[in-house]
CSV table of C-alpha atoms and ligand atoms in Angstrom, one decimal:
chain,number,residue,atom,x,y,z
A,17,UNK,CA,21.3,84.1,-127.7
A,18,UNK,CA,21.5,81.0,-125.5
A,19,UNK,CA,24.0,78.6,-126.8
A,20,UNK,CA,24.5,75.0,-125.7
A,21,UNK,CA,26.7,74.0,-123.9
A,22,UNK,CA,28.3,70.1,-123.7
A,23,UNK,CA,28.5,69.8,-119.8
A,24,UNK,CA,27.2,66.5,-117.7
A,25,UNK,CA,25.9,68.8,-115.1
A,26,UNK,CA,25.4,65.5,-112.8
A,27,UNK,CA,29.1,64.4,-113.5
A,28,UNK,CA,30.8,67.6,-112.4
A,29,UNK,CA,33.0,67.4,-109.9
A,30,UNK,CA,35.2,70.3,-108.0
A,31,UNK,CA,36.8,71.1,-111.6
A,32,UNK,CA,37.7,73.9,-113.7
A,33,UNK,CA,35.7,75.1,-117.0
A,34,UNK,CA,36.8,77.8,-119.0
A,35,UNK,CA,33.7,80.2,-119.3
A,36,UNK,CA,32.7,82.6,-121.7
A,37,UNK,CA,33.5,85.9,-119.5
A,38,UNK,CA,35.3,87.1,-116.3
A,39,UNK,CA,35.3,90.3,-115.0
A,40,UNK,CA,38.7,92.8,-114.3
A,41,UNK,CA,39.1,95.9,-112.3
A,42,UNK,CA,42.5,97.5,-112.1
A,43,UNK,CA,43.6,100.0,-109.1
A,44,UNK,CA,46.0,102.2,-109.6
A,45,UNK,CA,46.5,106.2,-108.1
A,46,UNK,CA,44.3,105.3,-105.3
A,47,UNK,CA,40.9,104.4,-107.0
A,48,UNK,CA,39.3,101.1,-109.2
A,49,UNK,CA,38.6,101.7,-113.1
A,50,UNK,CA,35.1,101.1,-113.5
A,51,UNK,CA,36.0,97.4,-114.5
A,52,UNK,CA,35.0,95.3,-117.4
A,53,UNK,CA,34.2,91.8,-119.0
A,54,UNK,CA,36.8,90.4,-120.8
A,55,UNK,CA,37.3,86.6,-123.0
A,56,UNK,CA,40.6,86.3,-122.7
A,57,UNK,CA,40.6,83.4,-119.1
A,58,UNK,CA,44.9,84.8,-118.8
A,59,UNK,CA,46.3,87.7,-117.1
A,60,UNK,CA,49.6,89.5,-118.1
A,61,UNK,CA,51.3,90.5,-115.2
A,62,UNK,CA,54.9,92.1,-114.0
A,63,UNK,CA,57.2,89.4,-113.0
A,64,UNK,CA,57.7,91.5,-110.3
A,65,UNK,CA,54.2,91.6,-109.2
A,66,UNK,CA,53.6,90.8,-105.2
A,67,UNK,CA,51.4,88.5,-105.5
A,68,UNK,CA,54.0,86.1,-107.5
A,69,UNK,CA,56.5,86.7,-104.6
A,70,UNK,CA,55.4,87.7,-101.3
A,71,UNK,CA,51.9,86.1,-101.7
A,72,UNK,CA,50.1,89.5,-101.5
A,73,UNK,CA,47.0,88.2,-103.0
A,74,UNK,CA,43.5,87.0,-101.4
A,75,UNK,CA,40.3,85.6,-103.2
A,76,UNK,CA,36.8,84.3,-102.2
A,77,UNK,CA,34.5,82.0,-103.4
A,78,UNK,CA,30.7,82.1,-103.6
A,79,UNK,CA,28.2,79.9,-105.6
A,80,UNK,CA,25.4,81.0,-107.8
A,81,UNK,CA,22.1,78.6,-107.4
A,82,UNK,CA,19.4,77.5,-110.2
A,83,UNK,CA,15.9,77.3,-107.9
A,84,UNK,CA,13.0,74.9,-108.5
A,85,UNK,CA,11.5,78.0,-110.5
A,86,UNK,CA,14.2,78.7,-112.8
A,87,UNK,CA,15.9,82.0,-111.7
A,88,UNK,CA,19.3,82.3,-110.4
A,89,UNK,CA,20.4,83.5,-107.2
A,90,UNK,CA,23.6,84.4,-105.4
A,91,UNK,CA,24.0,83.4,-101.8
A,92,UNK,CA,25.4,85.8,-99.5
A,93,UNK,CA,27.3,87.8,-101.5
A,94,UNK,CA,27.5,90.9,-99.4
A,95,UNK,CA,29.7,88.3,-96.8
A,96,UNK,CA,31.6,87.2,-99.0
A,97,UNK,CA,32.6,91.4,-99.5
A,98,UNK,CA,33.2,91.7,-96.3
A,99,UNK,CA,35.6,89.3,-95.4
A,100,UNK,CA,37.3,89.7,-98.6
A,101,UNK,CA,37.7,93.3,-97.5
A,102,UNK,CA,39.3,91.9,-94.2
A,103,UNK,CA,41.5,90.0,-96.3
A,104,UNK,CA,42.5,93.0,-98.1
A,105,UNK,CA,42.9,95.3,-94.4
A,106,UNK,CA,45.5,92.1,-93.3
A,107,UNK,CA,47.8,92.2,-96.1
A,108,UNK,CA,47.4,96.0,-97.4
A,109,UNK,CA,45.6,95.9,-100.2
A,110,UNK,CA,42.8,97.9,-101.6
A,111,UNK,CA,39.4,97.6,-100.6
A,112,UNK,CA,36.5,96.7,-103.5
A,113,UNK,CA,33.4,98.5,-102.6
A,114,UNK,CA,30.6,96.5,-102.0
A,115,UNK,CA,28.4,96.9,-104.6
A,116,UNK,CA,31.0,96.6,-107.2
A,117,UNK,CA,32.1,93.0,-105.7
A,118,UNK,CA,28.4,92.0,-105.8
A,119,UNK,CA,27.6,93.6,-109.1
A,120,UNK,CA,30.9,92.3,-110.6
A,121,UNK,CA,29.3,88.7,-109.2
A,122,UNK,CA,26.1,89.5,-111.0
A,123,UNK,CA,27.7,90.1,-114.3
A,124,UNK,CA,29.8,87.0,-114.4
A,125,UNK,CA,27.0,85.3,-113.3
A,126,UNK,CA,24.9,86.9,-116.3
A,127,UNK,CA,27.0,87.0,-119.2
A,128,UNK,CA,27.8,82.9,-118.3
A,129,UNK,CA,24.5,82.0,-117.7
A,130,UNK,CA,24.5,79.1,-120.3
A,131,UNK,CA,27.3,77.6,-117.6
A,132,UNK,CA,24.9,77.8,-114.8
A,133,UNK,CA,23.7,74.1,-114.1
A,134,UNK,CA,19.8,73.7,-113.6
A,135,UNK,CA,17.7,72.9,-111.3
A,136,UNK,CA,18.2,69.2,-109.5
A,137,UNK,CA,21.6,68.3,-110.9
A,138,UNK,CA,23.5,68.4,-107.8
A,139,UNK,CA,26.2,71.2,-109.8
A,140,UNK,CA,26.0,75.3,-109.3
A,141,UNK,CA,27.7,77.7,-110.6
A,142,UNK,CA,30.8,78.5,-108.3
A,143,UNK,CA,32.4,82.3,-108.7
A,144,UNK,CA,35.4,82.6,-107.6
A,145,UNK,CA,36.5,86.4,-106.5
A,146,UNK,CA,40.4,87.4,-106.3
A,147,UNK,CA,42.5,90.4,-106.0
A,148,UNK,CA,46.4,90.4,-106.9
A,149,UNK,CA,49.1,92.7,-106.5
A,150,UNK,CA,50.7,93.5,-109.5
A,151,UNK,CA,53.2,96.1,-111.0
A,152,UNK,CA,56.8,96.0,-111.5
A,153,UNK,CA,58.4,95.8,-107.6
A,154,UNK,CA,61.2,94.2,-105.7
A,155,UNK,CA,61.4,94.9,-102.0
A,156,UNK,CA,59.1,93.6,-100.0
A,157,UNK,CA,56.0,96.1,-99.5
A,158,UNK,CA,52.8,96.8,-100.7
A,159,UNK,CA,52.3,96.6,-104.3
A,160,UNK,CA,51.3,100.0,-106.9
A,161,UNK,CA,48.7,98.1,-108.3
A,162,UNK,CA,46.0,95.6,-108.4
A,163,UNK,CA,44.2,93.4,-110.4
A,164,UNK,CA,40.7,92.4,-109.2
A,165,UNK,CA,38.8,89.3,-111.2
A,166,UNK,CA,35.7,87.3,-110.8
A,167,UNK,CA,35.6,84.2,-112.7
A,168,UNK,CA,33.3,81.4,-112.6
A,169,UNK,CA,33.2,77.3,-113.1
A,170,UNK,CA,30.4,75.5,-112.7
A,171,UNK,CA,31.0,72.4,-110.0
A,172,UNK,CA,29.8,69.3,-108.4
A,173,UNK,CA,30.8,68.4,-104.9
A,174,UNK,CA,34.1,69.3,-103.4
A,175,UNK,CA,34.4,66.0,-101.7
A,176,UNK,CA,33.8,62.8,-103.6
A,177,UNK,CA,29.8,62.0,-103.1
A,178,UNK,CA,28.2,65.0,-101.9
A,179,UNK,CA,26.3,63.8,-98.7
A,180,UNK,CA,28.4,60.5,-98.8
A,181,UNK,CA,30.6,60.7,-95.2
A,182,UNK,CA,34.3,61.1,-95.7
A,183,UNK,CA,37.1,59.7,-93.1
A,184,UNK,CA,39.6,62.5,-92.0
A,185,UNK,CA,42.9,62.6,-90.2
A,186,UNK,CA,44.1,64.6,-87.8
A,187,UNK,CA,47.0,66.3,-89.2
A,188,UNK,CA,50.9,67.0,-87.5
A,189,UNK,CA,51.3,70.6,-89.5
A,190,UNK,CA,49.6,73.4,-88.8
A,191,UNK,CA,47.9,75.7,-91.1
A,192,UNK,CA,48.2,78.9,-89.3
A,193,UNK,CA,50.1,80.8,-86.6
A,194,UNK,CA,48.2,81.7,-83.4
A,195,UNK,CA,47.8,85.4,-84.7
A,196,UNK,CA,49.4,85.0,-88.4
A,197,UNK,CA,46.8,84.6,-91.6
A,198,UNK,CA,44.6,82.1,-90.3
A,199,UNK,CA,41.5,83.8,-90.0
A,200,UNK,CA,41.7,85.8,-94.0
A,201,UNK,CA,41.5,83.4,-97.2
A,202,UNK,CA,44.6,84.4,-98.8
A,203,UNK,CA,46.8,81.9,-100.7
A,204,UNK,CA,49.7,81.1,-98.5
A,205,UNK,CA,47.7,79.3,-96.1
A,206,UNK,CA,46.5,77.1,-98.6
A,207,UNK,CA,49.9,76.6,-100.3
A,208,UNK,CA,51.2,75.6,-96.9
A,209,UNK,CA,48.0,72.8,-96.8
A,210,UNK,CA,49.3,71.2,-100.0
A,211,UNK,CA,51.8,69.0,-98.4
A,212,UNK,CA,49.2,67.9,-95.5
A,213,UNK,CA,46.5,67.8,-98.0
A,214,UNK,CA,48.7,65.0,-100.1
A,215,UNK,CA,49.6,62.9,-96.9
A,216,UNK,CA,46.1,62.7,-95.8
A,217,UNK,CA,45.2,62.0,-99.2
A,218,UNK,CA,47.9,58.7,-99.7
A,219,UNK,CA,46.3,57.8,-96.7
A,220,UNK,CA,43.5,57.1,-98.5
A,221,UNK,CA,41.8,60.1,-96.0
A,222,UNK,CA,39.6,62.8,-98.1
A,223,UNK,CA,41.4,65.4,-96.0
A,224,UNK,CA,42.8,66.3,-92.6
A,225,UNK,CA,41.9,68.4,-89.5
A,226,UNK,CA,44.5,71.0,-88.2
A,227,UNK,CA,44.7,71.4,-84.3
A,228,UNK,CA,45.2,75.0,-82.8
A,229,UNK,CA,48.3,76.2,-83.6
A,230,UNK,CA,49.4,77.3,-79.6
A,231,UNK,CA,48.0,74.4,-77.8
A,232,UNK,CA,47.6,71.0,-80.2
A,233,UNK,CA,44.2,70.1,-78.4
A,234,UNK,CA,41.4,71.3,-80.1
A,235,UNK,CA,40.0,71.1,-83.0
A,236,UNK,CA,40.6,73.9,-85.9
A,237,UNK,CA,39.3,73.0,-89.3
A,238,UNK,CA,39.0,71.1,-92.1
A,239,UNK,CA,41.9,72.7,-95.0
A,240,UNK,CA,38.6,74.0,-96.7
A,241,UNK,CA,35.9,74.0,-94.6
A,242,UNK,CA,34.8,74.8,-90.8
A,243,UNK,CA,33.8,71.8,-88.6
A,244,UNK,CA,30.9,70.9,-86.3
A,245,UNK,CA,29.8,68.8,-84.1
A,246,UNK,CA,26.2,67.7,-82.5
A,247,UNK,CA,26.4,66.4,-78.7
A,248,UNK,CA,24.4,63.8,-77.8
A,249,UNK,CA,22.2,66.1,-76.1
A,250,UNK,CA,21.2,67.9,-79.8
A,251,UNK,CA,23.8,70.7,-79.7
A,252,UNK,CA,25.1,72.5,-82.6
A,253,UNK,CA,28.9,73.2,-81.4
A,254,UNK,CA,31.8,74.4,-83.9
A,255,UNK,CA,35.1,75.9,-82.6
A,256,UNK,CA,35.8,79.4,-82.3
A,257,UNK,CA,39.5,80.6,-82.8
A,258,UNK,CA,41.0,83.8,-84.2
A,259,UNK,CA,43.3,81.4,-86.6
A,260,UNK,CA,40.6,79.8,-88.5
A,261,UNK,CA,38.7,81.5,-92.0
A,262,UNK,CA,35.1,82.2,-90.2
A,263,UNK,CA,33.2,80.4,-92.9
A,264,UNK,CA,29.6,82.2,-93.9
A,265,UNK,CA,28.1,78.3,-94.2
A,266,UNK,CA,29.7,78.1,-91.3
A,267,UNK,CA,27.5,81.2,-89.4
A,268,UNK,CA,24.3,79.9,-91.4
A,269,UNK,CA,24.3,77.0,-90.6
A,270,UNK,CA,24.7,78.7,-86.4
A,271,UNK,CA,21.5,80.2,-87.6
A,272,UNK,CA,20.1,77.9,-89.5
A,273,UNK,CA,20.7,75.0,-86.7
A,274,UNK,CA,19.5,78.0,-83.7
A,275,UNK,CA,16.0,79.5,-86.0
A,276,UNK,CA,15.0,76.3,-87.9
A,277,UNK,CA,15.9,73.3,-86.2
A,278,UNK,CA,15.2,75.2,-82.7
A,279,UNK,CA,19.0,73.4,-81.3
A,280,UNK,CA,20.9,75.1,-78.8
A,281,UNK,CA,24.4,76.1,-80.9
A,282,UNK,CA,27.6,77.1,-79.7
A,283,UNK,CA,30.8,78.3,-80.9
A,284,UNK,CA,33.4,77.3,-78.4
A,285,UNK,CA,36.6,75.1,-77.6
A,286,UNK,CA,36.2,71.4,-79.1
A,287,UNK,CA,39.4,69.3,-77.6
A,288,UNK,CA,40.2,66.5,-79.8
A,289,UNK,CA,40.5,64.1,-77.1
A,290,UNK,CA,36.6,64.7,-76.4
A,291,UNK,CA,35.4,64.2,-79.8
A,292,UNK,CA,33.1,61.2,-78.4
A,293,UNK,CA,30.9,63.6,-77.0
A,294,UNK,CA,29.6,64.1,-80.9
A,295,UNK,CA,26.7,61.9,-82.2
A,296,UNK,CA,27.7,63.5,-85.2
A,297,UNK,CA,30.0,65.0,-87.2
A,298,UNK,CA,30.6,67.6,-90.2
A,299,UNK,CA,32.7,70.2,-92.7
A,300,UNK,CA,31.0,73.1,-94.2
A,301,UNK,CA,31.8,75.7,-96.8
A,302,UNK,CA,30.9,77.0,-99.9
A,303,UNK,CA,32.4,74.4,-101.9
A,304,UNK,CA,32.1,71.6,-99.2
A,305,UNK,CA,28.6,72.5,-98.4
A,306,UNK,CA,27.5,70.1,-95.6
A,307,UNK,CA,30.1,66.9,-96.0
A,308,UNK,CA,29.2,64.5,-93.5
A,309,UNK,CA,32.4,63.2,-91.6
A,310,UNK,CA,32.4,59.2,-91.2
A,311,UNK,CA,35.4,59.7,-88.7
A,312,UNK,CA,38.4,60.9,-87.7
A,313,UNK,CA,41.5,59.6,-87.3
A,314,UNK,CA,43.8,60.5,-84.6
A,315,UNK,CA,46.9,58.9,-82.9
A,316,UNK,CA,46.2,55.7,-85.0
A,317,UNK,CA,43.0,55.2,-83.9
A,318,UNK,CA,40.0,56.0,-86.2
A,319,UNK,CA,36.8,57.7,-84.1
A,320,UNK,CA,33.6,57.3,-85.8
A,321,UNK,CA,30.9,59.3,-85.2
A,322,UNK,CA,27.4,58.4,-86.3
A,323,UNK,CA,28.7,56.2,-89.8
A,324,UNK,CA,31.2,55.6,-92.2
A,325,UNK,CA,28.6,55.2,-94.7
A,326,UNK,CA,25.5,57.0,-94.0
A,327,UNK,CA,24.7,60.8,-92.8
A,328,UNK,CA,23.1,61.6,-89.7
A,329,UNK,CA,19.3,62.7,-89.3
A,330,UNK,CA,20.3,66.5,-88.1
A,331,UNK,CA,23.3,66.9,-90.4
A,332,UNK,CA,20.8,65.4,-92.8
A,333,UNK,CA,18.3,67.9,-91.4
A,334,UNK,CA,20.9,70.9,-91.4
A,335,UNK,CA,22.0,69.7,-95.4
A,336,UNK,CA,18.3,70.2,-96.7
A,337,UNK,CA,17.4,73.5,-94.9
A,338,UNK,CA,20.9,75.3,-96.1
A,339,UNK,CA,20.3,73.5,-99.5
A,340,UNK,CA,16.7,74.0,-99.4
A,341,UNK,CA,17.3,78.3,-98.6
A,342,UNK,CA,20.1,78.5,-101.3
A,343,UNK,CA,18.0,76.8,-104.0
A,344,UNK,CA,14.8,78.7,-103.2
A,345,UNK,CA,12.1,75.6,-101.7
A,346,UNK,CA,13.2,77.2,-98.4
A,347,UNK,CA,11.9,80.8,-97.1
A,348,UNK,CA,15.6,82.5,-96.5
A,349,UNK,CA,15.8,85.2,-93.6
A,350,UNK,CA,16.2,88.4,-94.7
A,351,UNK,CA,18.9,89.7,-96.8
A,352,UNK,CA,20.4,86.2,-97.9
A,353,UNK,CA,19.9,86.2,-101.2
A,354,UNK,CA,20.1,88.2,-104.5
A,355,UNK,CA,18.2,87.2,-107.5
A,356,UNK,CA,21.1,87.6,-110.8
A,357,UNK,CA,17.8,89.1,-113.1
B,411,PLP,N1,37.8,77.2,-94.1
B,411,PLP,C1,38.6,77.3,-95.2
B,411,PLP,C2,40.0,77.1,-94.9
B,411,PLP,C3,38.1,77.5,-96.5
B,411,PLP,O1,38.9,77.6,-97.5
B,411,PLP,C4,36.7,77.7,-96.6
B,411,PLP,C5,36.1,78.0,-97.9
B,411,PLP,O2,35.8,79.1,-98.3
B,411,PLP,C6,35.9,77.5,-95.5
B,411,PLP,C7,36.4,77.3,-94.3
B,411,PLP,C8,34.4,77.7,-95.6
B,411,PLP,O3,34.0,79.1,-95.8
B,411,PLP,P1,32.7,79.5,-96.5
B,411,PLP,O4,31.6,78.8,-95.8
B,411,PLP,O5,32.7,81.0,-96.3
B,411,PLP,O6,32.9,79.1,-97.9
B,412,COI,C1,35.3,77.6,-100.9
B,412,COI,O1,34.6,76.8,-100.3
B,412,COI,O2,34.8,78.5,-101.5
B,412,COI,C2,36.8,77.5,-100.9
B,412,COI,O3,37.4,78.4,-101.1
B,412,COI,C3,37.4,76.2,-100.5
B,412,COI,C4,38.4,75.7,-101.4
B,412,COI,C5,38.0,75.4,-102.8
B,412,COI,C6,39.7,76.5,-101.4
């Protein structure tokens, strides 16, 4: 039975909301139990586990979409496996087959569905996929056992205003090592962005934009999100490096840009100090979506791209296609999306 729930769908922002159910799996002896939904939103854990101490954990996130017609669907899911599963490969842990990561996704997404915002409110329902190493342990190695959840909140936008542009600064840390963790979504990298995260933030920023590691000249990523850029001569560009999380909005939106907007796209080297070659300017991710950047600011000086205040016409054009697939007034290419029936 559908019961109500209090929420001011419209008012959300990137929060958390205790839900009705997650979903466990435990590994141990080589193999997943068949998993479960469970109430209880703590986990009881060794204080020895791994993931406490030597950050052997890694997670994903993925959103769940009310269409113009009512049903639900999941975006992408299978990519989301997969790079969790690369995640797992870099820091020794267990695989989750497939089917069990997206069915897992499917009943969270089910047994919460009163938590699923509808159609038009701007909020979705984002899931939130980890895996922990548990079990009593000292040394430093892999970990006996595992714990792997799927939770779910529902959300508004990440950054403040949705399609509103945000100012960024360039930041002096980095968030990876040239061939460390960069590239899998496990926690350290994103306890290591606190601190730059805060900085930007008393700046008055909305976030900042880590250089490459090696070099300090081009352009990494946002500490959530991929960036792009459009040349004045209507090219899709967003840099390619083996240290940064290879965001699936990110690789839509290559498609999207390449099959619906017919732009040439590229991913490729973008050196900081040519950033006035872009007309325009953006982050992308799950939780980002498309976040228009106003400008950046680096060495003092603040580079604006198109405006502070309003969003380009092809970011604007790229925001309602992805939006448009994910919420179902858009034809989606093959395989993109799975209907939670
Ligand atoms: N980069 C970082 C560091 C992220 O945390 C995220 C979020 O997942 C992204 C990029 C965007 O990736 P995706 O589009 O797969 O959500
Ligand atoms: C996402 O976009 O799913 C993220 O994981 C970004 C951030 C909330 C960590």
């Amino acid at each position: 039975m559908s019961k109500t729930v209090n929420i001011d769908w419209s008012k959300l922002g990137f929060t958390y909301t205790k839900t009705d159910f997650r979903y466990i799996s435990k590994w141990k002896d080589g193999s997943w139990d068949e998993g479960a939904l469970v109430e209880d939103n703590n986990l009881c854990i060794s204080e020895g586990s791994t993931a406490l101490h030597y950050g052997q954990q890694c997670f994903e996130g993925l959103k769940a979409y009310t269409t113009v017609d009512g049903k639900i669907q999941l975006f992408r899911p299978d990519q989301n496996a997969k790079r969790l599963n690369k995640s797992c490969r870099r820091l020794l842990m267990p695989e989750i087959p497939e089917e069990k990561f997206i069915d897992a996704c499917i009943q969270v997404v089910k047994s919460n569905r009163d938590y699923v915002p509808p159609y038009g409110t701007g909020a979705t329902l984002y899931l939130r996929p980890f895996i922990i190493g548990v079990g009593d342990n000292l040394g430093v190695k892999p970990a006996n056992e595992y714990i792997f959840c799927v939770f779910c909140s529902p959300v508004g936008p990440y950054f403040k205003g949705g399609l509103a542009p945000v100012n960024f600064i360039v930041s002096e840390y980095d968030r990876a090592a040239p061939f460390g963790t960069g590239a899998a979504k496990v926690g350290g990298n994103y306890a290591g962005s606190l601190l730059p995260h805060k900085e930007a933030v008393d700046k008055k920023f909305a976030d900042c934009i880590y250089l490459d590691p090696a070099t300090h000249t081009k352009i990494e990523e946002v500490g959530a999100a991929n960036f792009f850029g459009i040349t004045k001569d209507n090219k899709f560009i967003t840099p390619k490096s083996l240290s940064i999380l290879p965001s699936i909005t990110k690789y839509s939106l290559l498609h999207v840009a390449k099959e619906y907007l017919g732009l040439e796209v590229e991913e490729g080297d973008v050196y900081i100090d040519k950033i006035d070659e872009f007309k325009e300017a953006g982050a992308c991710g799950t939780a980002a979506v498309i976040t228009p950047i106003g400008g950046i600011e680096y060495k003092g000086k603040l580079h604006v791209f198109h405006s502070e205040t309003e969003v380009g016409p092809i970011t604007k054009k790229l925001y309602d296609t992805l939006c448009g697939i994910q919420f179902g007034t858009v034809k989606a290419p093959e395989g993109w999306i799975v209907e939670v029936k």
